[in-house]
Amino acid sequence: MSTLNKIELALAGAMLAVAPWIIDAAPYESTMGLVQKIFYFHMPAAWLFLLAAIIAGTASAMFLFGKKRDMDGWALAAAELAVVFGIITLVTGPLWARKAWGIWWVWDARLTSSLILWMIFVAYLLLRRYGGPGSDKLGAGMALFGLANVPFIFVSVNVWRTLHPQTSVVPTLPVQMGGPLWFCITAFFLLFLALLSMRARLERQRVRIEDLYLAEDEA
Amino acid sequence: MKGFFRVAWLVVRKDMMVEARSLEVVSTTLFFALTVVLVFAFGLVREGTPVGDVSAAILWIATAFSGTLALGRTFERERQADTLRALMLAPADRPAIYAGKLAGMLLLMALVELVLVPLVGLLFQAPIVAYPWHLAALLLAGTTGFAAVGTLFAAMLVRARSRDVMLPILLYPITVPVMIAGVRGTAAIFQGTPDPDLARFWIALLLFFDVVFVTLALWTFEPVMTE
């Protein structure tokens, strides 16, 4: 663990520890009340989910076409984080929707796209885990295709759904709630950075050990 | 450029010749497609009439399922005899080999669809002749998108462990836009008051998907197939 990672983790930990008080102090949303507070965790998780997906896809492209082996570690780390933050997003979303819309799940463009993107990265991890030798390249292809697919999923689900009446519209967030929200986003982002670089480092070292084993066998 | 099409054509011809002699993939895939449609019929037909506008969905699900089966079988055959390695060793452009494989796959799936479409029309009272060109365009563009991604993934997975289960796991999430566009586009021309303009929108989306993913696949095939 590098010094930077330690600082990031310490800061994120401290910020997340005081986050409940800050969220508690934020103004009450008039129509939704208490349930709105879930947004302070839902939104950062959703943003980082998308960021992780973009990093995984880009790193995979660089690994495939640029022949940069280290990039595979970054792609794997980002894909794992995409699944983690994706599950946070997909769990907190319906919890809010149950109270606000009265139903757990709506086949809304954003919800459906998130679910499919999450499934793409779960499939990626399954491939990495059970695909056997050579699955790093296959995974890179999958991540690249997954990322390229995002606009198509969004457009298709959007058109498919807007043919039907919308059940509800997400209200826009009042400005005075911005402070606590940005606080949480920063905390989550620091945690994300620390986890990403630590996991990528772990993967690089695993590859190095594997190379050493192979060299040993050949010698 | 001439070399590219020649290699692609040779790969198609080889695949068709092997298939014509054994009929393995065509016959099994066709029968499987028939089974899928029947399973849906038993699940969705109530008192002689199908519930809702399910015919478009059944057509596309049957196409996707049998396409997955065909993709798996085609590349399994290449693996067993280790002929894919020979193909890769040939002094030919890798993208041209991919293009040939894709064309062969499209021919195969087109054959299956030629049987599937009348079957769905017959069993689910779908108006398949109302807008024949729209339907043909939807099927062609949709199948191209599905097969473009499928051929690449099936080829990549030849060397992987647990490839049989991996192919659908990887392929279905990626081809969600194809399924949505195909089903909604087909439903638009199958419904009571057909909406050909909506179908045209979905055809355009599918064509766009095809262009992006065929390009990406041609581009990715070389690095992923290099050992």
Short mmCIF file of C-alpha atoms in Angstrom, two decimals:
data_model
loop_
_atom_site.label_atom_id
_atom_site.label_comp_id
_atom_site.label_asym_id
_atom_site.label_seq_id
_atom_site.Cartn_x
_atom_site.Cartn_y
_atom_site.Cartn_z
CA MET A 1 0.00 0.00 0.00
CA SER A 2 1.53 3.29 -1.04
CA THR A 3 1.46 6.42 1.13
CA LEU A 4 -1.03 7.99 -1.25
CA ASN A 5 -3.37 5.03 -0.83
CA LYS A 6 -3.12 5.33 2.95
CA ILE A 7 -4.00 9.02 2.83
CA GLU A 8 -6.91 8.34 0.46
CA LEU A 9 -8.24 5.53 2.60
CA ALA A 10 -7.89 7.51 5.84
CA LEU A 11 -9.64 10.53 4.34
CA ALA A 12 -12.40 8.45 2.80
CA GLY A 13 -12.90 6.57 6.06
CA ALA A 14 -13.06 9.74 8.12
CA MET A 15 -15.42 11.43 5.66
CA LEU A 16 -17.74 8.45 5.43
CA ALA A 17 -17.73 8.22 9.24
CA VAL A 18 -19.04 11.77 9.64
CA ALA A 19 -21.25 11.57 6.53
CA PRO A 20 -24.36 10.41 8.47
CA TRP A 21 -24.32 13.62 10.56
CA ILE A 22 -23.83 15.81 7.54
CA ILE A 23 -26.62 14.03 5.67
CA ASP A 24 -28.81 14.33 8.75
CA ALA A 25 -28.17 18.07 8.91
CA ALA A 26 -29.11 18.60 5.25
CA PRO A 27 -32.57 20.09 4.66
CA TYR A 28 -35.55 17.77 4.50
CA GLU A 29 -36.93 17.27 1.02
CA SER A 30 -40.57 18.39 1.27
CA THR A 31 -42.37 15.83 -0.91
CA MET A 32 -40.26 12.73 -0.36
CA GLY A 33 -39.07 13.33 3.20
CA LEU A 34 -36.59 10.98 4.78
CA VAL A 35 -36.33 8.59 1.85
CA GLN A 36 -34.65 11.25 -0.28
CA LYS A 37 -31.53 10.97 1.93
CA ILE A 38 -30.57 7.74 0.17
CA PHE A 39 -29.53 9.92 -2.77
CA TYR A 40 -26.41 11.02 -0.90
CA PHE A 41 -25.10 7.48 -1.32
CA HIS A 42 -26.99 6.45 -4.44
CA MET A 43 -25.72 9.18 -6.73
CA PRO A 44 -21.99 8.95 -5.93
CA ALA A 45 -22.20 5.17 -6.36
CA ALA A 46 -23.96 5.57 -9.72
CA TRP A 47 -21.39 8.07 -10.98
CA LEU A 48 -18.48 5.90 -9.91
CA PHE A 49 -20.17 2.87 -11.49
CA LEU A 50 -20.17 4.67 -14.83
CA LEU A 51 -16.62 5.99 -14.30
CA ALA A 52 -15.38 2.47 -13.49
CA ALA A 53 -17.05 1.13 -16.63
CA ILE A 54 -15.38 3.81 -18.76
CA ILE A 55 -11.97 3.10 -17.18
CA ALA A 56 -12.39 -0.64 -17.70
CA GLY A 57 -13.33 -0.20 -21.36
CA THR A 58 -10.55 2.29 -22.09
CA ALA A 59 -7.88 0.27 -20.28
CA SER A 60 -9.03 -2.86 -22.15
CA ALA A 61 -8.70 -1.07 -25.49
CA MET A 62 -5.18 0.06 -24.55
CA PHE A 63 -4.32 -3.49 -23.48
CA LEU A 64 -5.62 -5.01 -26.71
CA PHE A 65 -4.37 -2.51 -29.26
CA GLY A 66 -1.48 -0.85 -27.45
CA LYS A 67 -0.09 -4.17 -26.14
CA LYS A 68 0.33 -2.58 -22.70
CA ARG A 69 0.18 -5.51 -20.29
CA ASP A 70 -0.17 -3.38 -17.15
CA MET A 71 -3.41 -2.00 -18.51
CA ASP A 72 -5.08 -5.36 -17.98
CA GLY A 73 -4.65 -4.95 -14.22
CA TRP A 74 -6.35 -1.56 -14.37
CA ALA A 75 -9.18 -2.99 -16.45
CA LEU A 76 -9.77 -5.85 -14.03
CA ALA A 77 -9.65 -3.54 -11.00
CA ALA A 78 -12.08 -1.11 -12.64
CA ALA A 79 -14.43 -3.93 -13.68
CA GLU A 80 -14.58 -5.26 -10.12
CA LEU A 81 -15.31 -1.76 -8.83
CA ALA A 82 -17.98 -1.34 -11.51
CA VAL A 83 -19.72 -4.44 -10.18
CA VAL A 84 -19.38 -3.26 -6.55
CA PHE A 85 -20.62 0.28 -7.14
CA GLY A 86 -23.17 -1.05 -9.59
CA ILE A 87 -24.72 -3.28 -6.94
CA ILE A 88 -24.82 -0.33 -4.50
CA THR A 89 -26.62 1.71 -7.18
CA LEU A 90 -29.01 -1.07 -8.07
CA VAL A 91 -29.91 -1.78 -4.44
CA THR A 92 -30.30 1.81 -3.25
CA GLY A 93 -32.28 2.80 -6.37
CA PRO A 94 -35.24 0.42 -5.87
CA LEU A 95 -35.23 1.13 -2.11
CA TRP A 96 -35.94 4.75 -2.97
CA ALA A 97 -38.31 3.92 -5.82
CA ARG A 98 -40.48 1.77 -3.54
CA LYS A 99 -41.21 4.82 -1.41
CA ALA A 100 -41.26 7.49 -4.10
CA TRP A 101 -42.92 5.69 -7.01
CA GLY A 102 -44.67 2.96 -5.04
CA ILE A 103 -42.98 0.18 -7.00
CA TRP A 104 -39.60 -1.47 -6.73
CA TRP A 105 -38.67 -1.38 -10.37
CA VAL A 106 -39.59 0.69 -13.42
CA TRP A 107 -38.37 -0.22 -16.90
CA ASP A 108 -37.03 3.27 -17.24
CA ALA A 109 -34.16 4.00 -19.64
CA ARG A 110 -31.66 4.81 -16.95
CA LEU A 111 -32.54 1.89 -14.70
CA THR A 112 -32.52 -0.64 -17.49
CA SER A 113 -29.26 0.64 -18.99
CA SER A 114 -27.61 0.47 -15.56
CA LEU A 115 -28.81 -3.08 -15.07
CA ILE A 116 -27.51 -4.22 -18.46
CA LEU A 117 -24.18 -2.45 -18.01
CA TRP A 118 -23.84 -4.13 -14.62
CA MET A 119 -24.61 -7.50 -16.20
CA ILE A 120 -21.93 -6.91 -18.83
CA PHE A 121 -19.33 -6.44 -16.11
CA VAL A 122 -20.56 -9.42 -14.11
CA ALA A 123 -20.16 -11.46 -17.31
CA TYR A 124 -16.67 -10.00 -17.67
CA LEU A 125 -15.73 -11.12 -14.16
CA LEU A 126 -17.23 -14.58 -14.73
CA LEU A 127 -15.13 -14.89 -17.85
CA ARG A 128 -11.99 -13.78 -16.02
CA ARG A 129 -12.70 -16.21 -13.21
CA TYR A 130 -13.73 -19.33 -15.15
CA GLY A 131 -12.42 -18.69 -18.66
CA GLY A 132 -9.04 -20.31 -18.08
CA PRO A 133 -5.84 -19.27 -19.83
CA GLY A 134 -6.13 -16.47 -22.35
CA SER A 135 -9.23 -15.03 -20.72
CA ASP A 136 -7.49 -11.69 -20.18
CA LYS A 137 -7.70 -10.94 -23.90
CA LEU A 138 -11.23 -12.26 -24.21
CA GLY A 139 -12.21 -10.13 -21.24
CA ALA A 140 -10.65 -7.08 -22.84
CA GLY A 141 -12.76 -7.66 -25.94
CA MET A 142 -15.86 -8.02 -23.78
CA ALA A 143 -15.17 -4.82 -21.81
CA LEU A 144 -14.52 -2.90 -25.02
CA PHE A 145 -17.76 -4.13 -26.58
CA GLY A 146 -19.60 -3.44 -23.36
CA LEU A 147 -18.52 0.16 -23.32
CA ALA A 148 -19.28 0.70 -27.00
CA ASN A 149 -22.72 -0.73 -26.31
CA VAL A 150 -23.78 1.85 -23.71
CA PRO A 151 -25.20 4.46 -26.12
CA PHE A 152 -27.10 1.77 -28.04
CA ILE A 153 -28.63 0.36 -24.89
CA PHE A 154 -29.63 3.81 -23.72
CA VAL A 155 -31.22 4.88 -27.01
CA SER A 156 -33.04 1.60 -27.55
CA VAL A 157 -34.42 1.38 -24.02
CA ASN A 158 -35.35 5.05 -24.12
CA VAL A 159 -37.40 4.71 -27.30
CA TRP A 160 -38.86 1.40 -26.22
CA ARG A 161 -40.03 2.91 -22.94
CA THR A 162 -41.21 6.33 -24.05
CA LEU A 163 -43.82 4.56 -26.16
CA HIS A 164 -45.52 3.93 -22.83
CA PRO A 165 -46.66 6.53 -20.30
CA GLN A 166 -44.06 7.51 -17.74
CA THR A 167 -45.05 6.79 -14.16
CA SER A 168 -43.15 9.58 -12.49
CA VAL A 169 -40.51 12.19 -13.04
CA VAL A 170 -37.47 12.46 -10.80
CA PRO A 171 -37.68 15.89 -9.11
CA THR A 172 -34.68 18.15 -9.53
CA LEU A 173 -32.52 18.53 -6.48
CA PRO A 174 -32.66 21.82 -4.53
CA VAL A 175 -29.38 23.75 -4.34
CA GLN A 176 -28.92 23.70 -0.55
CA MET A 177 -28.59 19.92 -0.66
CA GLY A 178 -25.59 20.25 -3.00
CA GLY A 179 -23.04 20.65 -0.16
CA PRO A 180 -23.67 17.30 1.55
CA LEU A 181 -23.99 15.62 -1.84
CA TRP A 182 -20.58 16.84 -2.98
CA PHE A 183 -19.15 15.83 0.39
CA CYS A 184 -20.34 12.26 -0.18
CA ILE A 185 -19.18 12.24 -3.79
CA THR A 186 -15.68 13.26 -2.67
CA ALA A 187 -15.61 10.59 0.04
CA PHE A 188 -16.72 7.87 -2.37
CA PHE A 189 -14.30 9.07 -5.02
CA LEU A 190 -11.32 8.89 -2.65
CA LEU A 191 -12.35 5.37 -1.66
CA PHE A 192 -12.70 4.48 -5.33
CA LEU A 193 -9.24 5.81 -6.18
CA ALA A 194 -7.60 3.90 -3.32
CA LEU A 195 -9.37 0.63 -4.17
CA LEU A 196 -8.66 1.00 -7.88
CA SER A 197 -4.93 1.56 -7.56
CA MET A 198 -4.51 -1.06 -4.83
CA ARG A 199 -6.36 -3.70 -6.82
CA ALA A 200 -4.49 -2.86 -10.01
CA ARG A 201 -1.19 -3.13 -8.12
CA LEU A 202 -2.22 -6.49 -6.67
CA GLU A 203 -3.03 -7.78 -10.15
CA ARG A 204 0.29 -6.52 -11.57
CA GLN A 205 2.14 -8.33 -8.79
CA ARG A 206 0.16 -11.50 -9.37
CA VAL A 207 1.15 -11.40 -13.04
CA ARG A 208 4.78 -10.84 -12.05
CA ILE A 209 4.78 -13.83 -9.71
CA GLU A 210 3.19 -15.95 -12.43
CA ASP A 211 5.90 -14.87 -14.87
CA LEU A 212 8.58 -15.77 -12.32
CA TYR A 213 7.04 -19.20 -11.80
CA LEU A 214 6.99 -19.80 -15.53
CA ALA A 215 10.61 -18.65 -15.84
CA GLU A 216 11.52 -21.01 -12.99
CA ASP A 217 9.81 -23.91 -14.74
CA GLU A 218 11.64 -23.25 -17.96
CA ALA A 219 15.03 -22.91 -16.27
CA MET B 1 -8.94 -5.29 -51.00
CA LYS B 2 -9.40 -7.98 -53.65
CA GLY B 3 -7.40 -10.37 -51.49
CA PHE B 4 -9.70 -9.64 -48.55
CA PHE B 5 -12.84 -10.71 -50.39
CA ARG B 6 -11.09 -13.72 -51.90
CA VAL B 7 -10.03 -15.01 -48.50
CA ALA B 8 -13.47 -14.32 -47.05
CA TRP B 9 -15.10 -16.15 -49.95
CA LEU B 10 -12.76 -19.13 -49.55
CA VAL B 11 -13.64 -19.37 -45.85
CA VAL B 12 -17.37 -19.21 -46.66
CA ARG B 13 -17.00 -21.83 -49.37
CA LYS B 14 -15.07 -24.14 -47.05
CA ASP B 15 -17.68 -23.79 -44.30
CA MET B 16 -20.56 -24.34 -46.69
CA MET B 17 -18.90 -27.39 -48.19
CA VAL B 18 -18.33 -28.95 -44.77
CA GLU B 19 -21.90 -28.12 -43.82
CA ALA B 20 -23.39 -29.43 -47.06
CA ARG B 21 -21.68 -32.78 -46.51
CA SER B 22 -22.67 -33.25 -42.88
CA LEU B 23 -25.76 -31.02 -42.54
CA GLU B 24 -24.99 -31.18 -38.82
CA VAL B 25 -25.43 -27.55 -37.83
CA VAL B 26 -28.32 -26.78 -40.21
CA SER B 27 -30.43 -29.76 -39.21
CA THR B 28 -29.84 -29.49 -35.45
CA THR B 29 -30.33 -25.72 -35.42
CA LEU B 30 -33.51 -25.90 -37.47
CA PHE B 31 -35.00 -28.56 -35.25
CA PHE B 32 -33.97 -26.61 -32.16
CA ALA B 33 -35.66 -23.45 -33.51
CA LEU B 34 -38.82 -25.47 -34.11
CA THR B 35 -38.68 -26.77 -30.53
CA VAL B 36 -38.25 -23.27 -29.11
CA VAL B 37 -41.29 -21.99 -31.01
CA LEU B 38 -43.36 -24.93 -29.80
CA VAL B 39 -42.30 -24.44 -26.19
CA PHE B 40 -43.43 -20.82 -26.46
CA ALA B 41 -46.67 -21.89 -28.09
CA PHE B 42 -47.47 -24.21 -25.18
CA GLY B 43 -46.64 -21.43 -22.74
CA LEU B 44 -48.40 -18.55 -24.44
CA VAL B 45 -51.38 -19.85 -26.42
CA ARG B 46 -54.63 -19.80 -24.45
CA GLU B 47 -57.78 -21.37 -25.91
CA GLY B 48 -56.37 -21.43 -29.40
CA THR B 49 -55.21 -17.83 -29.58
CA PRO B 50 -51.86 -16.37 -28.45
CA VAL B 51 -51.92 -13.84 -25.59
CA GLY B 52 -51.00 -10.27 -26.58
CA ASP B 53 -48.56 -9.44 -29.36
CA VAL B 54 -46.05 -12.16 -28.58
CA SER B 55 -45.26 -13.28 -32.13
CA ALA B 56 -42.47 -10.73 -32.67
CA ALA B 57 -40.82 -11.66 -29.38
CA ILE B 58 -41.02 -15.38 -30.13
CA LEU B 59 -39.51 -14.89 -33.58
CA TRP B 60 -36.52 -13.02 -32.16
CA ILE B 61 -35.98 -15.19 -29.12
CA ALA B 62 -36.04 -18.31 -31.29
CA THR B 63 -33.56 -16.64 -33.67
CA ALA B 64 -31.23 -15.67 -30.83
CA PHE B 65 -31.36 -19.08 -29.14
CA SER B 66 -30.80 -21.08 -32.31
CA GLY B 67 -28.13 -18.60 -33.41
CA THR B 68 -26.24 -19.19 -30.17
CA LEU B 69 -26.49 -22.93 -30.71
CA ALA B 70 -25.23 -22.64 -34.29
CA LEU B 71 -22.34 -20.39 -33.26
CA GLY B 72 -21.27 -22.86 -30.59
CA ARG B 73 -21.47 -25.88 -32.91
CA THR B 74 -19.68 -24.19 -35.82
CA PHE B 75 -16.67 -23.30 -33.73
CA GLU B 76 -16.73 -26.54 -31.74
CA ARG B 77 -16.20 -28.35 -35.04
CA GLU B 78 -13.20 -26.12 -35.78
CA ARG B 79 -11.79 -26.85 -32.34
CA GLN B 80 -12.15 -30.62 -32.38
CA ALA B 81 -10.04 -31.06 -35.47
CA ASP B 82 -7.83 -28.12 -34.50
CA THR B 83 -8.63 -26.58 -37.86
CA LEU B 84 -9.05 -23.09 -36.44
CA ARG B 85 -5.33 -23.10 -35.69
CA ALA B 86 -4.65 -24.08 -39.30
CA LEU B 87 -6.93 -21.27 -40.44
CA MET B 88 -5.05 -18.83 -38.23
CA LEU B 89 -1.70 -20.04 -39.54
CA ALA B 90 -2.78 -19.48 -43.13
CA PRO B 91 -1.03 -16.51 -44.75
CA ALA B 92 -4.24 -14.51 -44.87
CA ASP B 93 -5.56 -11.39 -43.22
CA ARG B 94 -7.22 -12.20 -39.91
CA PRO B 95 -10.09 -9.73 -40.52
CA ALA B 96 -10.78 -11.51 -43.82
CA ILE B 97 -11.12 -14.82 -41.98
CA TYR B 98 -13.53 -13.17 -39.55
CA ALA B 99 -15.54 -11.73 -42.44
CA GLY B 100 -15.78 -15.17 -44.01
CA LYS B 101 -16.90 -16.76 -40.75
CA LEU B 102 -19.48 -14.02 -40.27
CA ALA B 103 -20.84 -14.45 -43.81
CA GLY B 104 -21.14 -18.21 -43.30
CA MET B 105 -22.97 -17.66 -40.04
CA LEU B 106 -25.35 -15.19 -41.71
CA LEU B 107 -26.19 -17.68 -44.47
CA LEU B 108 -26.93 -20.32 -41.87
CA MET B 109 -29.12 -18.07 -39.77
CA ALA B 110 -30.93 -16.78 -42.85
CA LEU B 111 -31.80 -20.38 -43.68
CA VAL B 112 -33.20 -20.89 -40.18
CA GLU B 113 -35.18 -17.65 -40.40
CA LEU B 114 -36.69 -18.74 -43.72
CA VAL B 115 -38.34 -21.55 -41.80
CA LEU B 116 -38.98 -19.62 -38.58
CA VAL B 117 -40.86 -16.68 -40.09
CA PRO B 118 -43.60 -18.71 -41.85
CA LEU B 119 -43.84 -20.93 -38.78
CA VAL B 120 -44.47 -17.97 -36.48
CA GLY B 121 -46.91 -16.54 -39.01
CA LEU B 122 -48.74 -19.86 -39.13
CA LEU B 123 -48.85 -20.68 -35.43
CA PHE B 124 -49.34 -17.18 -34.01
CA GLN B 125 -51.37 -15.54 -36.81
CA ALA B 126 -48.66 -12.93 -37.39
CA PRO B 127 -49.20 -10.81 -40.55
CA ILE B 128 -45.80 -11.67 -42.04
CA VAL B 129 -46.70 -10.57 -45.57
CA ALA B 130 -48.14 -7.15 -44.64
CA TYR B 131 -44.76 -5.37 -44.79
CA PRO B 132 -42.36 -7.93 -46.29
CA TRP B 133 -39.52 -5.47 -47.00
CA HIS B 134 -39.59 -4.00 -43.52
CA LEU B 135 -39.54 -7.47 -42.01
CA ALA B 136 -36.70 -8.60 -44.27
CA ALA B 137 -34.67 -5.48 -43.45
CA LEU B 138 -35.25 -5.92 -39.72
CA LEU B 139 -34.23 -9.58 -39.84
CA LEU B 140 -31.19 -8.92 -42.00
CA ALA B 141 -29.92 -5.97 -39.95
CA GLY B 142 -30.73 -7.64 -36.63
CA THR B 143 -29.15 -10.95 -37.56
CA THR B 144 -26.04 -9.16 -38.82
CA GLY B 145 -25.64 -7.36 -35.49
CA PHE B 146 -26.21 -10.53 -33.51
CA ALA B 147 -23.88 -12.64 -35.66
CA ALA B 148 -21.18 -9.94 -35.80
CA VAL B 149 -20.78 -9.98 -32.02
CA GLY B 150 -21.49 -13.71 -31.78
CA THR B 151 -18.90 -14.78 -34.34
CA LEU B 152 -16.19 -12.77 -32.62
CA PHE B 153 -17.07 -14.08 -29.17
CA ALA B 154 -17.46 -17.68 -30.31
CA ALA B 155 -14.07 -17.50 -32.04
CA MET B 156 -12.45 -15.97 -28.94
CA LEU B 157 -13.97 -18.62 -26.70
CA VAL B 158 -12.68 -21.58 -28.71
CA ARG B 159 -9.67 -21.89 -26.45
CA ALA B 160 -11.42 -20.88 -23.22
CA ARG B 161 -12.64 -23.21 -20.51
CA SER B 162 -16.41 -23.56 -19.95
CA ARG B 163 -17.02 -21.97 -23.37
CA ASP B 164 -20.49 -23.49 -23.79
CA VAL B 165 -21.91 -21.50 -20.93
CA MET B 166 -19.71 -18.45 -21.55
CA LEU B 167 -21.05 -17.74 -25.05
CA PRO B 168 -24.64 -16.87 -24.03
CA ILE B 169 -23.44 -15.15 -20.85
CA LEU B 170 -21.27 -12.77 -22.86
CA LEU B 171 -23.41 -12.51 -25.96
CA TYR B 172 -26.89 -11.74 -24.57
CA PRO B 173 -26.06 -8.64 -22.50
CA ILE B 174 -24.15 -7.16 -25.45
CA THR B 175 -26.93 -7.86 -27.94
CA VAL B 176 -29.71 -6.37 -25.81
CA PRO B 177 -30.07 -3.40 -28.22
CA VAL B 178 -30.46 -5.83 -31.14
CA MET B 179 -33.17 -7.73 -29.31
CA ILE B 180 -35.05 -4.58 -28.31
CA ALA B 181 -34.81 -3.06 -31.78
CA GLY B 182 -35.69 -6.33 -33.52
CA VAL B 183 -38.65 -7.15 -31.31
CA ARG B 184 -40.06 -3.61 -31.18
CA GLY B 185 -39.55 -3.07 -34.91
CA THR B 186 -41.22 -6.36 -35.78
CA ALA B 187 -44.02 -5.72 -33.30
CA ALA B 188 -44.59 -2.33 -34.97
CA ILE B 189 -45.43 -4.02 -38.28
CA PHE B 190 -47.23 -7.00 -36.70
CA GLN B 191 -49.62 -4.98 -34.52
CA GLY B 192 -53.27 -4.21 -35.31
CA THR B 193 -52.55 -0.76 -36.75
CA PRO B 194 -49.05 -1.14 -38.23
CA ASP B 195 -46.53 1.65 -37.78
CA PRO B 196 -43.96 1.34 -40.61
CA ASP B 197 -42.26 4.63 -39.64
CA LEU B 198 -41.41 3.25 -36.22
CA ALA B 199 -40.11 0.08 -37.86
CA ARG B 200 -37.91 2.26 -40.09
CA PHE B 201 -36.45 3.95 -37.00
CA TRP B 202 -35.53 0.59 -35.51
CA ILE B 203 -34.00 -0.55 -38.82
CA ALA B 204 -31.85 2.58 -38.82
CA LEU B 205 -30.73 1.90 -35.24
CA LEU B 206 -29.88 -1.71 -36.14
CA LEU B 207 -27.86 -0.59 -39.18
CA PHE B 208 -25.95 1.84 -37.00
CA PHE B 209 -25.30 -0.93 -34.48
CA ASP B 210 -24.10 -3.20 -37.31
CA VAL B 211 -21.66 -0.63 -38.65
CA VAL B 212 -20.15 0.06 -35.22
CA PHE B 213 -19.90 -3.56 -34.12
CA VAL B 214 -18.70 -5.06 -37.40
CA THR B 215 -15.96 -2.42 -37.49
CA LEU B 216 -15.04 -3.07 -33.85
CA ALA B 217 -15.02 -6.83 -34.41
CA LEU B 218 -12.82 -6.62 -37.52
CA TRP B 219 -10.50 -4.47 -35.48
CA THR B 220 -10.50 -6.69 -32.38
CA PHE B 221 -10.29 -10.07 -34.13
CA GLU B 222 -6.55 -9.79 -34.85
CA PRO B 223 -5.35 -9.03 -31.28
CA VAL B 224 -7.72 -11.44 -29.51
CA MET B 225 -6.93 -14.36 -31.80
CA THR B 226 -3.17 -13.97 -31.43
CA GLU B 227 -1.84 -16.48 -28.94
#
